[in-house]
mmCIF file with all atom_site columns, C-alpha atoms in Angstrom:
data_model
loop_
_atom_site.group_PDB
_atom_site.id
_atom_site.type_symbol
_atom_site.label_atom_id
_atom_site.label_alt_id
_atom_site.label_comp_id
_atom_site.label_asym_id
_atom_site.label_entity_id
_atom_site.label_seq_id
_atom_site.pdbx_PDB_ins_code
_atom_site.Cartn_x
_atom_site.Cartn_y
_atom_site.Cartn_z
_atom_site.occupancy
_atom_site.B_iso_or_equiv
_atom_site.pdbx_formal_charge
_atom_site.auth_seq_id
_atom_site.auth_comp_id
_atom_site.auth_asym_id
_atom_site.auth_atom_id
_atom_site.pdbx_PDB_model_num
ATOM 1   C CA . MET Q 1 1   ? -25.428 36.555 -15.641 1.00 0.00 ? 154 MET Q CA 1
ATOM 2   C CA . ARG Q 1 2   ? -27.953 36.848 -18.384 1.00 0.00 ? 155 ARG Q CA 1
ATOM 3   C CA . ARG Q 1 3   ? -29.683 39.776 -16.520 1.00 0.00 ? 156 ARG Q CA 1
ATOM 4   C CA . ALA Q 1 4   ? -26.198 41.531 -16.354 1.00 0.00 ? 157 ALA Q CA 1
ATOM 5   C CA . LEU Q 1 5   ? -25.664 41.086 -20.012 1.00 0.00 ? 158 LEU Q CA 1
ATOM 6   C CA . GLU Q 1 6   ? -29.098 42.610 -20.733 1.00 0.00 ? 159 GLU Q CA 1
ATOM 7   C CA . VAL Q 1 7   ? -28.160 45.487 -18.569 1.00 0.00 ? 160 VAL Q CA 1
ATOM 8   C CA . ALA Q 1 8   ? -24.727 45.858 -20.284 1.00 0.00 ? 161 ALA Q CA 1
ATOM 9   C CA . ARG Q 1 9   ? -26.477 46.245 -23.534 1.00 0.00 ? 162 ARG Q CA 1
ATOM 10  C CA . THR Q 1 10  ? -28.078 49.487 -22.209 1.00 0.00 ? 163 THR Q CA 1
ATOM 11  C CA . THR Q 1 11  ? -24.742 51.089 -21.642 1.00 0.00 ? 164 THR Q CA 1
ATOM 12  C CA . PRO Q 1 12  ? -24.748 54.695 -23.227 1.00 0.00 ? 165 PRO Q CA 1
ATOM 13  C CA . ALA Q 1 13  ? -22.947 55.036 -26.580 1.00 0.00 ? 166 ALA Q CA 1
ATOM 14  C CA . GLY Q 1 14  ? -19.253 55.612 -26.176 1.00 0.00 ? 167 GLY Q CA 1
ATOM 15  C CA . ASP Q 1 15  ? -18.960 53.840 -22.824 1.00 0.00 ? 168 ASP Q CA 1
ATOM 16  C CA . ILE Q 1 16  ? -17.627 50.339 -22.450 1.00 0.00 ? 169 ILE Q CA 1
ATOM 17  C CA . PRO Q 1 17  ? -20.387 47.954 -22.242 1.00 0.00 ? 170 PRO Q CA 1
ATOM 18  C CA . VAL Q 1 18  ? -20.311 46.358 -18.772 1.00 0.00 ? 171 VAL Q CA 1
ATOM 19  C CA . GLY Q 1 19  ? -23.393 45.547 -16.740 1.00 0.00 ? 172 GLY Q CA 1
ATOM 20  C CA . ALA Q 1 20  ? -23.761 44.907 -12.958 1.00 0.00 ? 173 ALA Q CA 1
ATOM 21  C CA . VAL Q 1 21  ? -26.801 43.602 -11.023 1.00 0.00 ? 174 VAL Q CA 1
ATOM 22  C CA . LEU Q 1 22  ? -27.039 43.549 -7.206  1.00 0.00 ? 175 LEU Q CA 1
ATOM 23  C CA . TYR Q 1 23  ? -29.462 40.995 -5.637  1.00 0.00 ? 176 TYR Q CA 1
ATOM 24  C CA . ASP Q 1 24  ? -30.377 40.958 -1.983  1.00 0.00 ? 177 ASP Q CA 1
ATOM 25  C CA . ALA Q 1 25  ? -30.159 37.576 0.220   1.00 0.00 ? 178 ALA Q CA 1
ATOM 26  C CA . SER Q 1 26  ? -33.505 36.458 -1.120  1.00 0.00 ? 179 SER Q CA 1
ATOM 27  C CA . GLY Q 1 27  ? -32.590 36.966 -4.772  1.00 0.00 ? 180 GLY Q CA 1
ATOM 28  C CA . ASN Q 1 28  ? -34.525 40.218 -5.393  1.00 0.00 ? 181 ASN Q CA 1
ATOM 29  C CA . GLU Q 1 29  ? -32.919 42.630 -7.734  1.00 0.00 ? 182 GLU Q CA 1
ATOM 30  C CA . LEU Q 1 30  ? -31.944 45.822 -5.814  1.00 0.00 ? 183 LEU Q CA 1
ATOM 31  C CA . ALA Q 1 31  ? -30.160 47.672 -8.451  1.00 0.00 ? 184 ALA Q CA 1
ATOM 32  C CA . THR Q 1 32  ? -28.421 47.745 -11.769 1.00 0.00 ? 185 THR Q CA 1
ATOM 33  C CA . GLY Q 1 33  ? -25.465 49.642 -13.171 1.00 0.00 ? 186 GLY Q CA 1
ATOM 34  C CA . VAL Q 1 34  ? -23.720 50.360 -16.357 1.00 0.00 ? 187 VAL Q CA 1
ATOM 35  C CA . ASN Q 1 35  ? -20.531 52.145 -17.194 1.00 0.00 ? 188 ASN Q CA 1
ATOM 36  C CA . ARG Q 1 36  ? -21.215 55.793 -17.534 1.00 0.00 ? 189 ARG Q CA 1
ATOM 37  C CA . ARG Q 1 37  ? -17.588 57.306 -17.352 1.00 0.00 ? 190 ARG Q CA 1
ATOM 38  C CA . GLU Q 1 38  ? -17.835 58.927 -20.665 1.00 0.00 ? 191 GLU Q CA 1
ATOM 39  C CA . GLN Q 1 39  ? -21.518 60.137 -20.469 1.00 0.00 ? 192 GLN Q CA 1
ATOM 40  C CA . LEU Q 1 40  ? -20.988 61.684 -16.900 1.00 0.00 ? 193 LEU Q CA 1
ATOM 41  C CA . ASN Q 1 41  ? -17.354 62.687 -17.314 1.00 0.00 ? 194 ASN Q CA 1
ATOM 42  C CA . ASP Q 1 42  ? -16.762 60.744 -14.196 1.00 0.00 ? 195 ASP Q CA 1
ATOM 43  C CA . PRO Q 1 43  ? -13.816 58.272 -13.761 1.00 0.00 ? 196 PRO Q CA 1
ATOM 44  C CA . THR Q 1 44  ? -15.627 56.463 -10.974 1.00 0.00 ? 197 THR Q CA 1
ATOM 45  C CA . ALA Q 1 45  ? -18.852 55.867 -12.822 1.00 0.00 ? 198 ALA Q CA 1
ATOM 46  C CA . HIS Q 1 46  ? -18.190 52.141 -13.278 1.00 0.00 ? 199 HIS Q CA 1
ATOM 47  C CA . ALA Q 1 47  ? -21.070 49.622 -13.643 1.00 0.00 ? 200 ALA Q CA 1
ATOM 48  C CA . GLU Q 1 48  ? -20.218 48.230 -10.091 1.00 0.00 ? 201 GLU Q CA 1
ATOM 49  C CA . VAL Q 1 49  ? -19.978 51.440 -8.334  1.00 0.00 ? 202 VAL Q CA 1
ATOM 50  C CA . GLU Q 1 50  ? -23.326 52.659 -10.035 1.00 0.00 ? 203 GLU Q CA 1
ATOM 51  C CA . ALA Q 1 51  ? -25.008 49.472 -8.860  1.00 0.00 ? 204 ALA Q CA 1
ATOM 52  C CA . ILE Q 1 52  ? -23.520 49.749 -5.317  1.00 0.00 ? 205 ILE Q CA 1
ATOM 53  C CA . ARG Q 1 53  ? -24.789 53.564 -5.051  1.00 0.00 ? 206 ARG Q CA 1
ATOM 54  C CA . GLN Q 1 54  ? -28.374 52.558 -6.051  1.00 0.00 ? 207 GLN Q CA 1
ATOM 55  C CA . ALA Q 1 55  ? -28.391 49.386 -3.913  1.00 0.00 ? 208 ALA Q CA 1
ATOM 56  C CA . VAL Q 1 56  ? -27.461 50.961 -0.553  1.00 0.00 ? 209 VAL Q CA 1
ATOM 57  C CA . ARG Q 1 57  ? -30.509 53.353 -0.984  1.00 0.00 ? 210 ARG Q CA 1
ATOM 58  C CA . ALA Q 1 58  ? -32.781 50.477 -1.707  1.00 0.00 ? 211 ALA Q CA 1
ATOM 59  C CA . HIS Q 1 59  ? -31.395 47.956 0.703   1.00 0.00 ? 212 HIS Q CA 1
ATOM 60  C CA . GLY Q 1 60  ? -32.076 49.540 4.057   1.00 0.00 ? 213 GLY Q CA 1
ATOM 61  C CA . ASP Q 1 61  ? -28.974 48.768 6.041   1.00 0.00 ? 214 ASP Q CA 1
ATOM 62  C CA . GLY Q 1 62  ? -27.036 52.019 5.438   1.00 0.00 ? 215 GLY Q CA 1
ATOM 63  C CA . TRP Q 1 63  ? -24.192 51.414 3.391   1.00 0.00 ? 216 TRP Q CA 1
ATOM 64  C CA . ARG Q 1 64  ? -23.830 47.773 4.256   1.00 0.00 ? 217 ARG Q CA 1
ATOM 65  C CA . LEU Q 1 65  ? -24.871 45.152 1.556   1.00 0.00 ? 218 LEU Q CA 1
ATOM 66  C CA . GLU Q 1 66  ? -24.224 42.145 3.712   1.00 0.00 ? 219 GLU Q CA 1
ATOM 67  C CA . GLY Q 1 67  ? -25.965 38.980 2.361   1.00 0.00 ? 220 GLY Q CA 1
ATOM 68  C CA . CYS Q 1 68  ? -26.103 40.662 -1.186  1.00 0.00 ? 221 CYS Q CA 1
ATOM 69  C CA . GLU Q 1 69  ? -24.588 39.279 -4.419  1.00 0.00 ? 222 GLU Q CA 1
ATOM 70  C CA . LEU Q 1 70  ? -23.086 41.304 -7.255  1.00 0.00 ? 223 LEU Q CA 1
ATOM 71  C CA . VAL Q 1 71  ? -23.202 39.915 -10.687 1.00 0.00 ? 224 VAL Q CA 1
ATOM 72  C CA . VAL Q 1 72  ? -21.063 41.791 -13.273 1.00 0.00 ? 225 VAL Q CA 1
ATOM 73  C CA . THR Q 1 73  ? -20.063 40.963 -16.822 1.00 0.00 ? 226 THR Q CA 1
ATOM 74  C CA . LEU Q 1 74  ? -16.452 41.957 -16.490 1.00 0.00 ? 227 LEU Q CA 1
ATOM 75  C CA . GLU Q 1 75  ? -13.922 41.209 -13.564 1.00 0.00 ? 228 GLU Q CA 1
ATOM 76  C CA . PRO Q 1 76  ? -13.806 44.198 -11.347 1.00 0.00 ? 229 PRO Q CA 1
ATOM 77  C CA . CYS Q 1 77  ? -11.044 46.521 -11.266 1.00 0.00 ? 230 CYS Q CA 1
ATOM 78  C CA . ALA Q 1 78  ? -9.097  47.678 -7.986  1.00 0.00 ? 231 ALA Q CA 1
ATOM 79  C CA . MET Q 1 79  ? -11.518 50.598 -7.550  1.00 0.00 ? 232 MET Q CA 1
ATOM 80  C CA . CYS Q 1 80  ? -14.540 48.533 -7.855  1.00 0.00 ? 233 CYS Q CA 1
ATOM 81  C CA . ALA Q 1 81  ? -13.125 45.660 -5.627  1.00 0.00 ? 234 ALA Q CA 1
ATOM 82  C CA . GLY Q 1 82  ? -12.606 48.258 -2.922  1.00 0.00 ? 235 GLY Q CA 1
ATOM 83  C CA . ALA Q 1 83  ? -16.131 49.497 -3.212  1.00 0.00 ? 236 ALA Q CA 1
ATOM 84  C CA . ILE Q 1 84  ? -17.330 45.957 -3.001  1.00 0.00 ? 237 ILE Q CA 1
ATOM 85  C CA . GLN Q 1 85  ? -15.339 45.395 0.168   1.00 0.00 ? 238 GLN Q CA 1
ATOM 86  C CA . ALA Q 1 86  ? -16.281 48.671 1.660   1.00 0.00 ? 239 ALA Q CA 1
ATOM 87  C CA . SER Q 1 87  ? -20.012 47.887 1.095   1.00 0.00 ? 240 SER Q CA 1
ATOM 88  C CA . ARG Q 1 88  ? -19.669 44.408 2.394   1.00 0.00 ? 241 ARG Q CA 1
ATOM 89  C CA . VAL Q 1 89  ? -21.167 42.644 -0.468  1.00 0.00 ? 242 VAL Q CA 1
ATOM 90  C CA . SER Q 1 90  ? -21.230 38.988 0.384   1.00 0.00 ? 243 SER Q CA 1
ATOM 91  C CA . SER Q 1 91  ? -20.450 37.431 -3.021  1.00 0.00 ? 244 SER Q CA 1
ATOM 92  C CA . VAL Q 1 92  ? -19.219 38.468 -6.548  1.00 0.00 ? 245 VAL Q CA 1
ATOM 93  C CA . VAL Q 1 93  ? -19.895 36.596 -9.859  1.00 0.00 ? 246 VAL Q CA 1
ATOM 94  C CA . PHE Q 1 94  ? -18.304 37.941 -12.980 1.00 0.00 ? 247 PHE Q CA 1
ATOM 95  C CA . GLY Q 1 95  ? -18.124 36.958 -16.574 1.00 0.00 ? 248 GLY Q CA 1
ATOM 96  C CA . ALA Q 1 96  ? -15.124 37.768 -18.565 1.00 0.00 ? 249 ALA Q CA 1
ATOM 97  C CA . PHE Q 1 97  ? -11.613 37.917 -16.895 1.00 0.00 ? 250 PHE Q CA 1
ATOM 98  C CA . GLU Q 1 98  ? -9.750  41.249 -17.338 1.00 0.00 ? 251 GLU Q CA 1
ATOM 99  C CA . PRO Q 1 99  ? -5.894  40.467 -17.509 1.00 0.00 ? 252 PRO Q CA 1
ATOM 100 C CA . LYS Q 1 100 ? -5.043  44.258 -17.732 1.00 0.00 ? 253 LYS Q CA 1
ATOM 101 C CA . THR Q 1 101 ? -6.946  45.641 -14.871 1.00 0.00 ? 254 THR Q CA 1
ATOM 102 C CA . GLY Q 1 102 ? -8.762  42.621 -13.150 1.00 0.00 ? 255 GLY Q CA 1
ATOM 103 C CA . ALA Q 1 103 ? -8.614  42.819 -9.371  1.00 0.00 ? 256 ALA Q CA 1
ATOM 104 C CA . CYS Q 1 104 ? -10.147 39.537 -8.464  1.00 0.00 ? 257 CYS Q CA 1
ATOM 105 C CA . GLY Q 1 105 ? -7.278  37.274 -9.537  1.00 0.00 ? 258 GLY Q CA 1
ATOM 106 C CA . SER Q 1 106 ? -6.255  38.286 -12.964 1.00 0.00 ? 259 SER Q CA 1
ATOM 107 C CA . LEU Q 1 107 ? -3.791  41.058 -12.503 1.00 0.00 ? 260 LEU Q CA 1
ATOM 108 C CA . VAL Q 1 108 ? -4.142  41.268 -8.545  1.00 0.00 ? 261 VAL Q CA 1
ATOM 109 C CA . ASP Q 1 109 ? -6.566  39.881 -5.995  1.00 0.00 ? 262 ASP Q CA 1
ATOM 110 C CA . VAL Q 1 110 ? -7.814  42.840 -3.977  1.00 0.00 ? 263 VAL Q CA 1
ATOM 111 C CA . LEU Q 1 111 ? -10.915 40.947 -2.627  1.00 0.00 ? 264 LEU Q CA 1
ATOM 112 C CA . ARG Q 1 112 ? -8.888  38.045 -1.083  1.00 0.00 ? 265 ARG Q CA 1
ATOM 113 C CA . ALA Q 1 113 ? -5.684  39.891 -0.066  1.00 0.00 ? 266 ALA Q CA 1
ATOM 114 C CA . PRO Q 1 114 ? -4.127  38.968 3.183   1.00 0.00 ? 267 PRO Q CA 1
ATOM 115 C CA . GLY Q 1 115 ? -5.429  41.140 5.930   1.00 0.00 ? 268 GLY Q CA 1
ATOM 116 C CA . ALA Q 1 116 ? -8.652  42.083 4.169   1.00 0.00 ? 269 ALA Q CA 1
ATOM 117 C CA . LEU Q 1 117 ? -11.382 43.242 6.581   1.00 0.00 ? 270 LEU Q CA 1
ATOM 118 C CA . HIS Q 1 118 ? -14.160 41.719 4.461   1.00 0.00 ? 271 HIS Q CA 1
ATOM 119 C CA . VAL Q 1 119 ? -13.695 38.781 2.045   1.00 0.00 ? 272 VAL Q CA 1
ATOM 120 C CA . PRO Q 1 120 ? -16.523 38.049 -0.319  1.00 0.00 ? 273 PRO Q CA 1
ATOM 121 C CA . GLU Q 1 121 ? -17.095 34.818 -2.247  1.00 0.00 ? 274 GLU Q CA 1
ATOM 122 C CA . VAL Q 1 122 ? -15.820 35.213 -5.742  1.00 0.00 ? 275 VAL Q CA 1
ATOM 123 C CA . ARG Q 1 123 ? -16.595 33.273 -8.864  1.00 0.00 ? 276 ARG Q CA 1
ATOM 124 C CA . GLY Q 1 124 ? -15.511 34.163 -12.257 1.00 0.00 ? 277 GLY Q CA 1
ATOM 125 C CA . GLY Q 1 125 ? -15.763 33.077 -15.833 1.00 0.00 ? 278 GLY Q CA 1
ATOM 126 C CA . VAL Q 1 126 ? -19.717 32.539 -15.859 1.00 0.00 ? 279 VAL Q CA 1
ATOM 127 C CA . LEU Q 1 127 ? -20.994 33.022 -19.237 1.00 0.00 ? 280 LEU Q CA 1
ATOM 128 C CA . GLU Q 1 128 ? -17.372 34.121 -20.011 1.00 0.00 ? 281 GLU Q CA 1
ATOM 129 C CA . GLU Q 1 129 ? -17.560 33.905 -23.827 1.00 0.00 ? 282 GLU Q CA 1
ATOM 130 C CA . GLU Q 1 130 ? -20.855 35.884 -23.990 1.00 0.00 ? 283 GLU Q CA 1
ATOM 131 C CA . CYS Q 1 131 ? -19.500 38.664 -21.847 1.00 0.00 ? 284 CYS Q CA 1
ATOM 132 C CA . ALA Q 1 132 ? -16.189 38.745 -23.719 1.00 0.00 ? 285 ALA Q CA 1
ATOM 133 C CA . GLU Q 1 133 ? -18.006 38.975 -26.942 1.00 0.00 ? 286 GLU Q CA 1
ATOM 134 C CA . LEU Q 1 134 ? -19.871 42.091 -25.943 1.00 0.00 ? 287 LEU Q CA 1
ATOM 135 C CA . LEU Q 1 135 ? -16.540 43.719 -25.189 1.00 0.00 ? 288 LEU Q CA 1
ATOM 136 C CA . THR Q 1 136 ? -14.890 42.431 -28.365 1.00 0.00 ? 289 THR Q CA 1
ATOM 137 C CA . SER Q 1 137 ? -17.690 43.714 -30.572 1.00 0.00 ? 290 SER Q CA 1
ATOM 138 C CA . PHE Q 1 138 ? -17.429 47.177 -28.905 1.00 0.00 ? 291 PHE Q CA 1
ATOM 139 C CA . PHE Q 1 139 ? -13.833 47.500 -29.251 1.00 0.00 ? 292 PHE Q CA 1
ATOM 140 C CA . GLY Q 1 140 ? -13.765 45.999 -32.879 1.00 0.00 ? 293 GLY Q CA 1
ATOM 141 C CA . GLY Q 1 141 ? -16.507 48.828 -33.639 1.00 0.00 ? 294 GLY Q CA 1
ATOM 142 C CA . LEU Q 1 142 ? -14.082 51.347 -32.450 1.00 0.00 ? 295 LEU Q CA 1
ATOM 143 C CA . ARG Q 1 143 ? -11.210 50.040 -34.546 1.00 0.00 ? 296 ARG Q CA 1
ATOM 144 C CA . GLY Q 1 144 ? -13.318 49.714 -37.558 1.00 0.00 ? 297 GLY Q CA 1
ATOM 145 C CA . SER Q 1 145 ? -14.645 53.494 -37.211 1.00 0.00 ? 298 SER Q CA 1
ATOM 146 C CA . SER Q 1 146 ? -11.133 54.746 -37.176 1.00 0.00 ? 299 SER Q CA 1
ATOM 147 C CA . GLU Q 1 147 ? -10.041 53.043 -40.403 1.00 0.00 ? 300 GLU Q CA 1
#
């Protein structure tokens, strides 16, 4: 998670600081991603999707990321959870819970829904306070700049 926090701190200005790191089954880093929605004018440019796109090119099993682990600073949303399932990521570790859009148990649980074709292991709350602080600082800065 510390690596994901480091990656999150490289998020382009104006984008919500979220970092994702994908590791292969041996623990080697395959890819990283940060939110780039504002930078790219792309609503799908979330950290998880960016990391998955890079990792499938590096992993060597087509679009399948079986045996891989995704570490992300914020609980994935429904879109990202769908991408995680579709790419067959084996496990997900996230930091801060997201009660408004979280799709790994906070709002809904896309990854462990009944009938899911692929169910990765999920662990949340890892370095939760540090991950949440990164977001709190970002949003606090936005509020402070509009006053």
